[in-house]
Amino acid sequence: MPLDPILIHACALALAAILATAATHKLRAPRWFVAQLEAYALLPQGLLKPVARLLPLLEGAVALGLLLPLSRSAAALAASALMLLYAGAIAVNLWRGRRDIDCGCAGPGESQPLRPVLLLRNSVLLGLALLATATPLARELGLFDGFVAIAAAAVLLLLYAAVDGLLTNAPRLLKLTGR
Amino acid sequence: MEALIVSNILLWILLIALAFVVMGLVRQIGVLHARIAPAGALMLDKGVTVNEPAPQVTAADRNGRPVNFGYPGDKGQLLFFLSPSCPVCKSLLPAIKAVAKERPDLEVVYVSDGDPDAQAALIREFKLEDARYVVGPEVGMTYQIGKLPYAVLIDQPGILRAKGLVNSREHLESLFEAERMGIASLQDYLHSPDHAHGNAVKIHQ
């Protein structure tokens, strides 16, 4: 289904930035990320280190691919697969009843326990990725279209950061009110 | 047409600014949460009493030098009880090292027990080769330490001034505050009649 290019560009830009930050915080705290993978208890011990090394590189590559017009739809498909994978990992651990482990979603220092809300967050990201896979409608793009795409991506990113902050704060608030 | 484009650009800019403000607010709430959550080092009601002479015990540190605990000396002591298998202890080590640097009047002693290889790895990781590091169960048993990371503050005459379970830098600082004010712990402060009903602190419980 062809979509207006502005929509696709904005989604791809925002997703690329989200994946790039995810990759950098994983690369900057490799030991934390290995411990995080171990906490999810989905991989055998021997695979933890290679996967922890590989996953941020994959995220970085997908982020780069989203920015280039040639590889955009392929990269968007890869991003959807990543989001599905993460959602699956969260769902398996929720199903196991392990709500006390850290989600590891927003890097070290921003810990939050696993909750079903996180699946909703991942499905929103999945929606962004799926929108970015669509083929753009053929039309002339002017300077103003570029501005709108960048501005929309910036608003998406800021709102994502705000929602992420609210999600991190929610369990702390619950702890504070003692419920 | 021109007016529509101008209005559209203006709206986008205002929307970005608004999203910035929302994100900033959420961040500030996060910082507030981080600041409110630690209420002070939790003192479990057992073991040695605060503002009484600390139990005296001597143990050898990793290099074989004897370390005296609880004896009068020319320096106060901060005992930090840790274990290589406790992640919170590790996250507190930089704060403890900062205290050691800031307070030359205080002798910082690390007390741990268990697997020597894990101890050596921890010491290498945090560059504690020159610190006084005691490995052995005697000190922990004398001071009846049941939970980690635990800190005990002893002043120069050998009086135990503050102690508690420390989970954050704020908890650690609360020990020094307790020493300065002569109050055993935050719980004591809140439950003492002069403060609990005064207008100095109001805490919703």
Short mmCIF file of C-alpha atoms in Angstrom, two decimals:
data_model
loop_
_atom_site.label_atom_id
_atom_site.label_comp_id
_atom_site.label_asym_id
_atom_site.label_seq_id
_atom_site.Cartn_x
_atom_site.Cartn_y
_atom_site.Cartn_z
CA MET A 1 0.00 0.00 0.00
CA PRO A 2 1.67 3.27 -1.07
CA LEU A 3 1.89 5.92 1.65
CA ASP A 4 2.86 9.56 1.57
CA PRO A 5 6.68 9.79 1.68
CA ILE A 6 6.64 12.28 4.59
CA LEU A 7 5.03 9.70 6.86
CA ILE A 8 7.55 7.03 5.87
CA HIS A 9 10.55 9.34 6.21
CA ALA A 10 9.44 10.57 9.63
CA CYS A 11 8.92 7.01 10.91
CA ALA A 12 12.24 5.83 9.52
CA LEU A 13 14.11 8.81 11.00
CA ALA A 14 12.60 8.43 14.47
CA LEU A 15 13.15 4.67 14.48
CA ALA A 16 16.75 5.10 13.34
CA ALA A 17 17.44 7.51 16.21
CA ILE A 18 15.77 5.18 18.76
CA LEU A 19 17.77 2.18 17.53
CA ALA A 20 21.00 4.20 17.44
CA THR A 21 20.61 5.30 21.09
CA ALA A 22 19.75 1.71 22.06
CA ALA A 23 22.91 0.52 20.30
CA THR A 24 25.13 3.15 21.96
CA HIS A 25 23.98 2.43 25.50
CA LYS A 26 24.53 -1.28 24.88
CA LEU A 27 28.00 -0.63 23.46
CA ARG A 28 28.97 1.75 26.24
CA ALA A 29 28.03 -0.67 29.02
CA PRO A 30 28.82 -4.11 27.56
CA ARG A 31 29.08 -5.81 30.93
CA TRP A 32 25.71 -4.44 32.01
CA PHE A 33 24.17 -5.74 28.80
CA VAL A 34 25.61 -9.25 29.27
CA ALA A 35 24.13 -9.30 32.79
CA GLN A 36 20.82 -8.09 31.31
CA LEU A 37 20.75 -10.88 28.72
CA GLU A 38 21.56 -13.37 31.46
CA ALA A 39 18.67 -12.05 33.56
CA TYR A 40 16.25 -12.77 30.72
CA ALA A 41 17.39 -16.41 30.90
CA LEU A 42 16.67 -17.19 27.25
CA LEU A 43 20.15 -17.99 25.95
CA PRO A 44 22.68 -20.67 26.94
CA GLN A 45 25.66 -19.35 28.91
CA GLY A 46 28.10 -19.73 26.00
CA LEU A 47 26.02 -17.60 23.64
CA LEU A 48 25.56 -14.65 26.02
CA LYS A 49 28.80 -12.82 25.18
CA PRO A 50 28.70 -13.17 21.37
CA VAL A 51 25.02 -12.15 21.26
CA ALA A 52 25.66 -9.19 23.56
CA ARG A 53 28.46 -8.13 21.23
CA LEU A 54 26.45 -8.68 18.05
CA LEU A 55 23.05 -7.24 18.97
CA PRO A 56 24.14 -3.58 19.33
CA LEU A 57 26.07 -3.81 16.05
CA LEU A 58 22.95 -5.18 14.37
CA GLU A 59 20.88 -2.34 15.85
CA GLY A 60 23.42 0.21 14.59
CA ALA A 61 23.42 -1.32 11.12
CA VAL A 62 19.60 -1.29 10.98
CA ALA A 63 19.59 2.36 12.12
CA LEU A 64 22.02 3.26 9.34
CA GLY A 65 20.02 1.26 6.79
CA LEU A 66 16.84 3.13 7.74
CA LEU A 67 18.48 6.43 6.81
CA LEU A 68 19.47 5.34 3.29
CA PRO A 69 16.62 5.32 0.72
CA LEU A 70 17.92 2.17 -1.02
CA SER A 71 17.95 -0.06 2.04
CA ARG A 72 15.08 1.58 3.92
CA SER A 73 12.34 -1.00 3.47
CA ALA A 74 14.68 -3.92 4.11
CA ALA A 75 16.06 -2.22 7.23
CA ALA A 76 12.52 -1.42 8.38
CA LEU A 77 11.64 -5.12 8.06
CA ALA A 78 14.73 -5.99 10.10
CA ALA A 79 13.71 -3.40 12.71
CA SER A 80 10.22 -4.96 12.91
CA ALA A 81 11.85 -8.36 13.42
CA LEU A 82 14.01 -6.91 16.24
CA MET A 83 10.98 -5.36 17.93
CA LEU A 84 9.09 -8.66 17.66
CA LEU A 85 12.11 -10.46 19.12
CA TYR A 86 12.31 -8.07 22.09
CA ALA A 87 8.56 -8.23 22.66
CA GLY A 88 8.82 -12.03 22.55
CA ALA A 89 11.63 -12.01 25.13
CA ILE A 90 9.57 -9.78 27.43
CA ALA A 91 6.42 -11.86 26.91
CA VAL A 92 8.20 -15.15 27.69
CA ASN A 93 9.56 -13.74 30.93
CA LEU A 94 6.20 -12.23 31.88
CA TRP A 95 4.60 -15.60 31.21
CA ARG A 96 7.19 -17.21 33.46
CA GLY A 97 6.08 -14.74 36.12
CA ARG A 98 9.46 -13.02 36.36
CA ARG A 99 8.22 -9.49 36.92
CA ASP A 100 11.10 -8.54 39.18
CA ILE A 101 13.89 -8.52 36.60
CA ASP A 102 15.01 -5.29 34.99
CA CYS A 103 13.61 -4.56 31.55
CA GLY A 104 16.89 -3.08 30.34
CA CYS A 105 14.95 -1.04 27.81
CA ALA A 106 16.48 2.38 28.36
CA GLY A 107 20.04 1.61 29.29
CA PRO A 108 21.80 1.30 32.63
CA GLY A 109 20.57 3.58 35.38
CA GLU A 110 17.02 3.65 34.02
CA SER A 111 15.89 0.37 35.45
CA GLN A 112 12.25 -0.62 35.44
CA PRO A 113 10.63 -3.97 36.16
CA LEU A 114 9.00 -6.02 33.42
CA ARG A 115 5.34 -5.16 32.96
CA PRO A 116 2.73 -5.85 30.29
CA VAL A 117 2.78 -2.10 29.42
CA LEU A 118 6.20 -2.66 27.90
CA LEU A 119 4.61 -4.94 25.31
CA LEU A 120 2.36 -2.04 24.30
CA ARG A 121 5.41 0.19 23.96
CA ASN A 122 7.08 -2.41 21.76
CA SER A 123 3.99 -2.78 19.59
CA VAL A 124 3.98 1.00 19.01
CA LEU A 125 7.60 0.76 17.88
CA LEU A 126 6.63 -2.22 15.71
CA GLY A 127 3.90 -0.08 14.15
CA LEU A 128 6.47 2.63 13.34
CA ALA A 129 8.73 0.02 11.73
CA LEU A 130 5.88 -1.46 9.68
CA LEU A 131 4.88 2.02 8.45
CA ALA A 132 8.47 2.55 7.33
CA THR A 133 8.37 -0.63 5.21
CA ALA A 134 5.61 0.76 2.96
CA THR A 135 6.45 1.96 -0.54
CA PRO A 136 6.31 5.75 -0.83
CA LEU A 137 3.80 7.43 -3.13
CA ALA A 138 5.64 8.90 -6.14
CA ARG A 139 5.48 12.70 -5.87
CA GLU A 140 7.77 15.71 -6.03
CA LEU A 141 9.39 16.48 -2.69
CA GLY A 142 10.21 20.07 -1.89
CA LEU A 143 12.11 21.81 0.90
CA PHE A 144 8.96 22.10 2.98
CA ASP A 145 8.35 18.33 2.84
CA GLY A 146 11.83 17.76 4.22
CA PHE A 147 11.11 20.20 7.05
CA VAL A 148 7.84 18.50 7.96
CA ALA A 149 9.46 15.03 7.94
CA ILE A 150 12.30 16.14 10.23
CA ALA A 151 9.98 18.07 12.55
CA ALA A 152 7.59 15.11 12.81
CA ALA A 153 10.48 12.77 13.58
CA ALA A 154 11.73 15.18 16.27
CA VAL A 155 8.29 15.33 17.91
CA LEU A 156 8.00 11.53 17.77
CA LEU A 157 11.40 11.16 19.44
CA LEU A 158 10.67 13.70 22.17
CA LEU A 159 7.32 12.10 22.91
CA TYR A 160 8.98 8.67 22.95
CA ALA A 161 11.54 9.94 25.46
CA ALA A 162 8.75 11.44 27.60
CA VAL A 163 6.69 8.23 27.53
CA ASP A 164 9.80 6.24 28.37
CA GLY A 165 10.43 8.54 31.33
CA LEU A 166 6.84 8.14 32.51
CA LEU A 167 7.13 4.36 32.25
CA THR A 168 10.33 4.45 34.31
CA ASN A 169 8.75 6.71 36.91
CA ALA A 170 5.51 4.74 37.28
CA PRO A 171 6.92 1.89 39.45
CA ARG A 172 8.82 4.43 41.57
CA LEU A 173 5.60 6.35 42.14
CA LEU A 174 3.83 3.15 43.15
CA LYS A 175 6.62 2.42 45.61
CA LEU A 176 6.35 5.93 47.01
CA THR A 177 2.61 5.83 47.54
CA GLY A 178 2.98 2.37 49.06
CA ARG A 179 0.37 0.59 46.99
CA MET B 1 -1.29 29.56 0.59
CA GLU B 2 1.67 31.54 1.92
CA ALA B 3 -0.13 32.19 5.19
CA LEU B 4 -0.98 28.50 5.57
CA ILE B 5 2.63 27.45 5.13
CA VAL B 6 3.86 30.04 7.64
CA SER B 7 1.22 28.95 10.15
CA ASN B 8 2.14 25.32 9.60
CA ILE B 9 5.84 25.94 10.22
CA LEU B 10 5.01 27.94 13.34
CA LEU B 11 2.80 25.13 14.62
CA TRP B 12 5.52 22.54 14.08
CA ILE B 13 8.05 24.66 15.95
CA LEU B 14 5.64 25.21 18.82
CA LEU B 15 4.82 21.47 18.90
CA ILE B 16 8.53 20.60 19.13
CA ALA B 17 8.96 23.13 21.93
CA LEU B 18 5.97 21.66 23.76
CA ALA B 19 7.29 18.12 23.41
CA PHE B 20 10.62 19.38 24.81
CA VAL B 21 8.85 20.86 27.81
CA VAL B 22 6.95 17.61 28.46
CA MET B 23 10.15 15.58 28.24
CA GLY B 24 11.91 18.01 30.56
CA LEU B 25 9.11 17.73 33.11
CA VAL B 26 9.24 13.94 33.04
CA ARG B 27 13.01 14.05 33.54
CA GLN B 28 12.64 16.36 36.52
CA ILE B 29 10.08 14.03 38.07
CA GLY B 30 12.57 11.19 37.59
CA VAL B 31 15.29 13.15 39.40
CA LEU B 32 12.86 13.96 42.22
CA HIS B 33 11.98 10.27 42.57
CA ALA B 34 15.64 9.35 42.73
CA ARG B 35 16.18 11.96 45.44
CA ILE B 36 13.13 11.16 47.53
CA ALA B 37 13.40 7.37 47.54
CA PRO B 38 16.39 6.90 49.87
CA ALA B 39 15.26 7.80 53.34
CA GLY B 40 18.55 7.09 55.11
CA ALA B 41 20.66 4.12 56.07
CA LEU B 42 18.37 1.46 57.50
CA MET B 43 19.50 0.36 60.92
CA LEU B 44 18.32 -3.10 61.81
CA ASP B 45 17.58 -3.29 65.46
CA LYS B 46 20.20 -5.73 66.59
CA GLY B 47 23.88 -6.09 67.20
CA VAL B 48 26.01 -3.42 68.71
CA THR B 49 24.45 -0.19 69.96
CA VAL B 50 25.15 3.24 68.56
CA ASN B 51 26.83 5.83 70.84
CA GLU B 52 28.39 3.01 72.91
CA PRO B 53 32.00 1.83 72.74
CA ALA B 54 32.46 -0.30 69.63
CA PRO B 55 33.39 -3.95 70.23
CA GLN B 56 37.13 -4.38 69.99
CA VAL B 57 38.54 -6.93 67.60
CA THR B 58 41.80 -7.32 65.68
CA ALA B 59 42.13 -8.97 62.29
CA ALA B 60 44.86 -9.20 59.67
CA ASP B 61 44.31 -7.47 56.35
CA ARG B 62 45.19 -9.05 52.99
CA ASN B 63 48.84 -8.02 53.32
CA GLY B 64 49.13 -9.51 56.78
CA ARG B 65 49.13 -6.20 58.64
CA PRO B 66 46.99 -6.23 61.79
CA VAL B 67 43.97 -3.92 61.79
CA ASN B 68 42.44 -2.87 65.10
CA PHE B 69 38.70 -2.29 65.16
CA GLY B 70 37.08 -0.24 67.87
CA TYR B 71 40.26 0.75 69.72
CA PRO B 72 40.94 4.42 70.52
CA GLY B 73 43.28 5.86 67.91
CA ASP B 74 44.26 9.05 66.14
CA LYS B 75 41.81 8.38 63.31
CA GLY B 76 38.15 7.48 63.13
CA GLN B 77 37.16 4.37 61.19
CA LEU B 78 34.64 3.65 58.49
CA LEU B 79 34.05 -0.08 58.10
CA PHE B 80 32.48 -1.09 54.84
CA PHE B 81 31.19 -4.66 54.77
CA LEU B 82 30.94 -6.03 51.25
CA SER B 83 30.97 -9.18 49.18
CA PRO B 84 32.24 -9.71 45.63
CA SER B 85 28.94 -11.38 44.76
CA CYS B 86 26.82 -8.35 45.70
CA PRO B 87 26.25 -5.90 42.83
CA VAL B 88 25.02 -3.08 45.10
CA CYS B 89 28.29 -3.26 47.06
CA LYS B 90 30.21 -2.80 43.83
CA SER B 91 28.13 0.16 42.77
CA LEU B 92 28.90 1.82 46.13
CA LEU B 93 32.67 1.31 45.96
CA PRO B 94 33.38 4.56 44.05
CA ALA B 95 31.46 6.49 46.74
CA ILE B 96 33.46 4.77 49.50
CA LYS B 97 36.71 5.56 47.69
CA ALA B 98 35.62 9.19 47.40
CA VAL B 99 34.98 9.28 51.17
CA ALA B 100 38.45 7.82 51.76
CA LYS B 101 39.96 10.59 49.65
CA GLU B 102 37.87 13.41 51.15
CA ARG B 103 38.30 12.48 54.80
CA PRO B 104 41.96 12.07 55.76
CA ASP B 105 40.83 11.88 59.40
CA LEU B 106 39.01 8.65 58.64
CA GLU B 107 40.53 5.22 58.09
CA VAL B 108 38.42 3.31 55.60
CA VAL B 109 38.53 -0.46 56.07
CA TYR B 110 36.90 -2.87 53.63
CA VAL B 111 35.68 -6.06 55.27
CA SER B 112 34.67 -9.08 53.24
CA ASP B 113 34.58 -12.83 53.42
CA GLY B 114 34.58 -15.73 50.99
CA ASP B 115 36.28 -16.95 47.85
CA PRO B 116 39.83 -15.48 47.60
CA ASP B 117 39.84 -15.45 43.78
CA ALA B 118 36.65 -13.39 43.66
CA GLN B 119 38.16 -10.99 46.25
CA ALA B 120 41.30 -10.60 44.16
CA ALA B 121 39.23 -9.92 41.03
CA LEU B 122 37.19 -7.28 42.86
CA ILE B 123 40.33 -5.62 44.23
CA ARG B 124 41.88 -5.54 40.77
CA GLU B 125 38.69 -4.17 39.19
CA PHE B 126 38.35 -1.31 41.70
CA LYS B 127 42.09 -0.72 42.26
CA LEU B 128 41.92 -1.40 46.00
CA GLU B 129 45.43 -2.87 46.22
CA ASP B 130 46.58 -0.17 48.68
CA ALA B 131 43.40 -0.08 50.73
CA ARG B 132 43.00 -1.86 54.05
CA TYR B 133 41.04 -4.91 53.01
CA VAL B 134 40.22 -7.58 55.54
CA VAL B 135 39.01 -10.99 54.42
CA GLY B 136 37.59 -13.13 57.18
CA PRO B 137 34.47 -13.79 59.20
CA GLU B 138 35.63 -12.44 62.62
CA VAL B 139 34.82 -8.76 62.19
CA GLY B 140 31.43 -9.37 60.58
CA MET B 141 30.50 -11.79 63.37
CA THR B 142 31.64 -9.39 66.11
CA TYR B 143 29.58 -6.54 64.66
CA GLN B 144 26.70 -8.93 63.81
CA ILE B 145 26.38 -7.96 60.19
CA GLY B 146 23.46 -9.76 58.60
CA LYS B 147 22.93 -7.80 55.42
CA LEU B 148 25.21 -6.24 52.81
CA PRO B 149 26.39 -3.62 51.96
CA TYR B 150 26.70 -2.46 55.56
CA ALA B 151 28.70 0.46 56.91
CA VAL B 152 29.82 1.24 60.45
CA LEU B 153 31.31 4.54 61.59
CA ILE B 154 33.57 4.60 64.65
CA ASP B 155 35.07 7.84 66.00
CA GLN B 156 38.57 8.42 67.38
CA PRO B 157 37.89 7.40 71.01
CA GLY B 158 36.43 4.13 69.72
CA ILE B 159 32.74 4.97 70.11
CA LEU B 160 30.40 3.54 67.48
CA ARG B 161 28.74 6.64 66.01
CA ALA B 162 26.55 5.34 63.19
CA LYS B 163 25.80 2.15 61.32
CA GLY B 164 23.35 0.87 58.80
CA LEU B 165 22.52 -0.94 55.62
CA VAL B 166 23.70 1.36 52.84
CA ASN B 167 22.19 0.96 49.40
CA SER B 168 23.11 4.30 47.91
CA ARG B 169 25.43 7.25 48.21
CA GLU B 170 22.68 9.10 50.10
CA HIS B 171 22.48 6.32 52.67
CA LEU B 172 26.22 6.56 53.16
CA GLU B 173 26.05 10.32 53.61
CA SER B 174 23.25 9.88 56.14
CA LEU B 175 25.74 8.04 58.36
CA PHE B 176 27.99 11.09 58.53
CA GLU B 177 24.96 13.25 59.15
CA ALA B 178 23.95 10.92 62.00
CA GLU B 179 27.48 11.20 63.43
CA ARG B 180 27.39 14.99 63.21
CA MET B 181 24.01 15.26 64.93
CA GLY B 182 24.60 12.51 67.47
CA ILE B 183 21.47 10.65 66.45
CA ALA B 184 21.68 6.91 65.91
CA SER B 185 19.61 6.66 62.76
CA LEU B 186 16.94 8.30 60.69
CA GLN B 187 14.34 6.03 62.29
CA ASP B 188 15.41 7.30 65.70
CA TYR B 189 15.21 10.87 64.49
CA LEU B 190 11.68 10.38 63.17
CA HIS B 191 10.46 8.49 66.21
CA SER B 192 11.96 10.73 68.88
CA PRO B 193 9.17 12.83 70.45
CA ASP B 194 10.91 16.21 69.87
CA HIS B 195 10.99 15.72 66.14
CA ALA B 196 8.15 13.46 65.18
CA HIS B 197 5.46 15.93 66.23
CA GLY B 198 7.43 19.13 65.82
CA ASN B 199 7.23 21.28 62.75
CA ALA B 200 10.80 20.48 61.68
CA VAL B 201 9.87 17.42 59.64
CA LYS B 202 6.59 16.38 58.21
CA ILE B 203 6.57 12.93 56.71
CA HIS B 204 3.44 11.25 55.46
CA GLN B 205 3.34 7.70 56.66
#
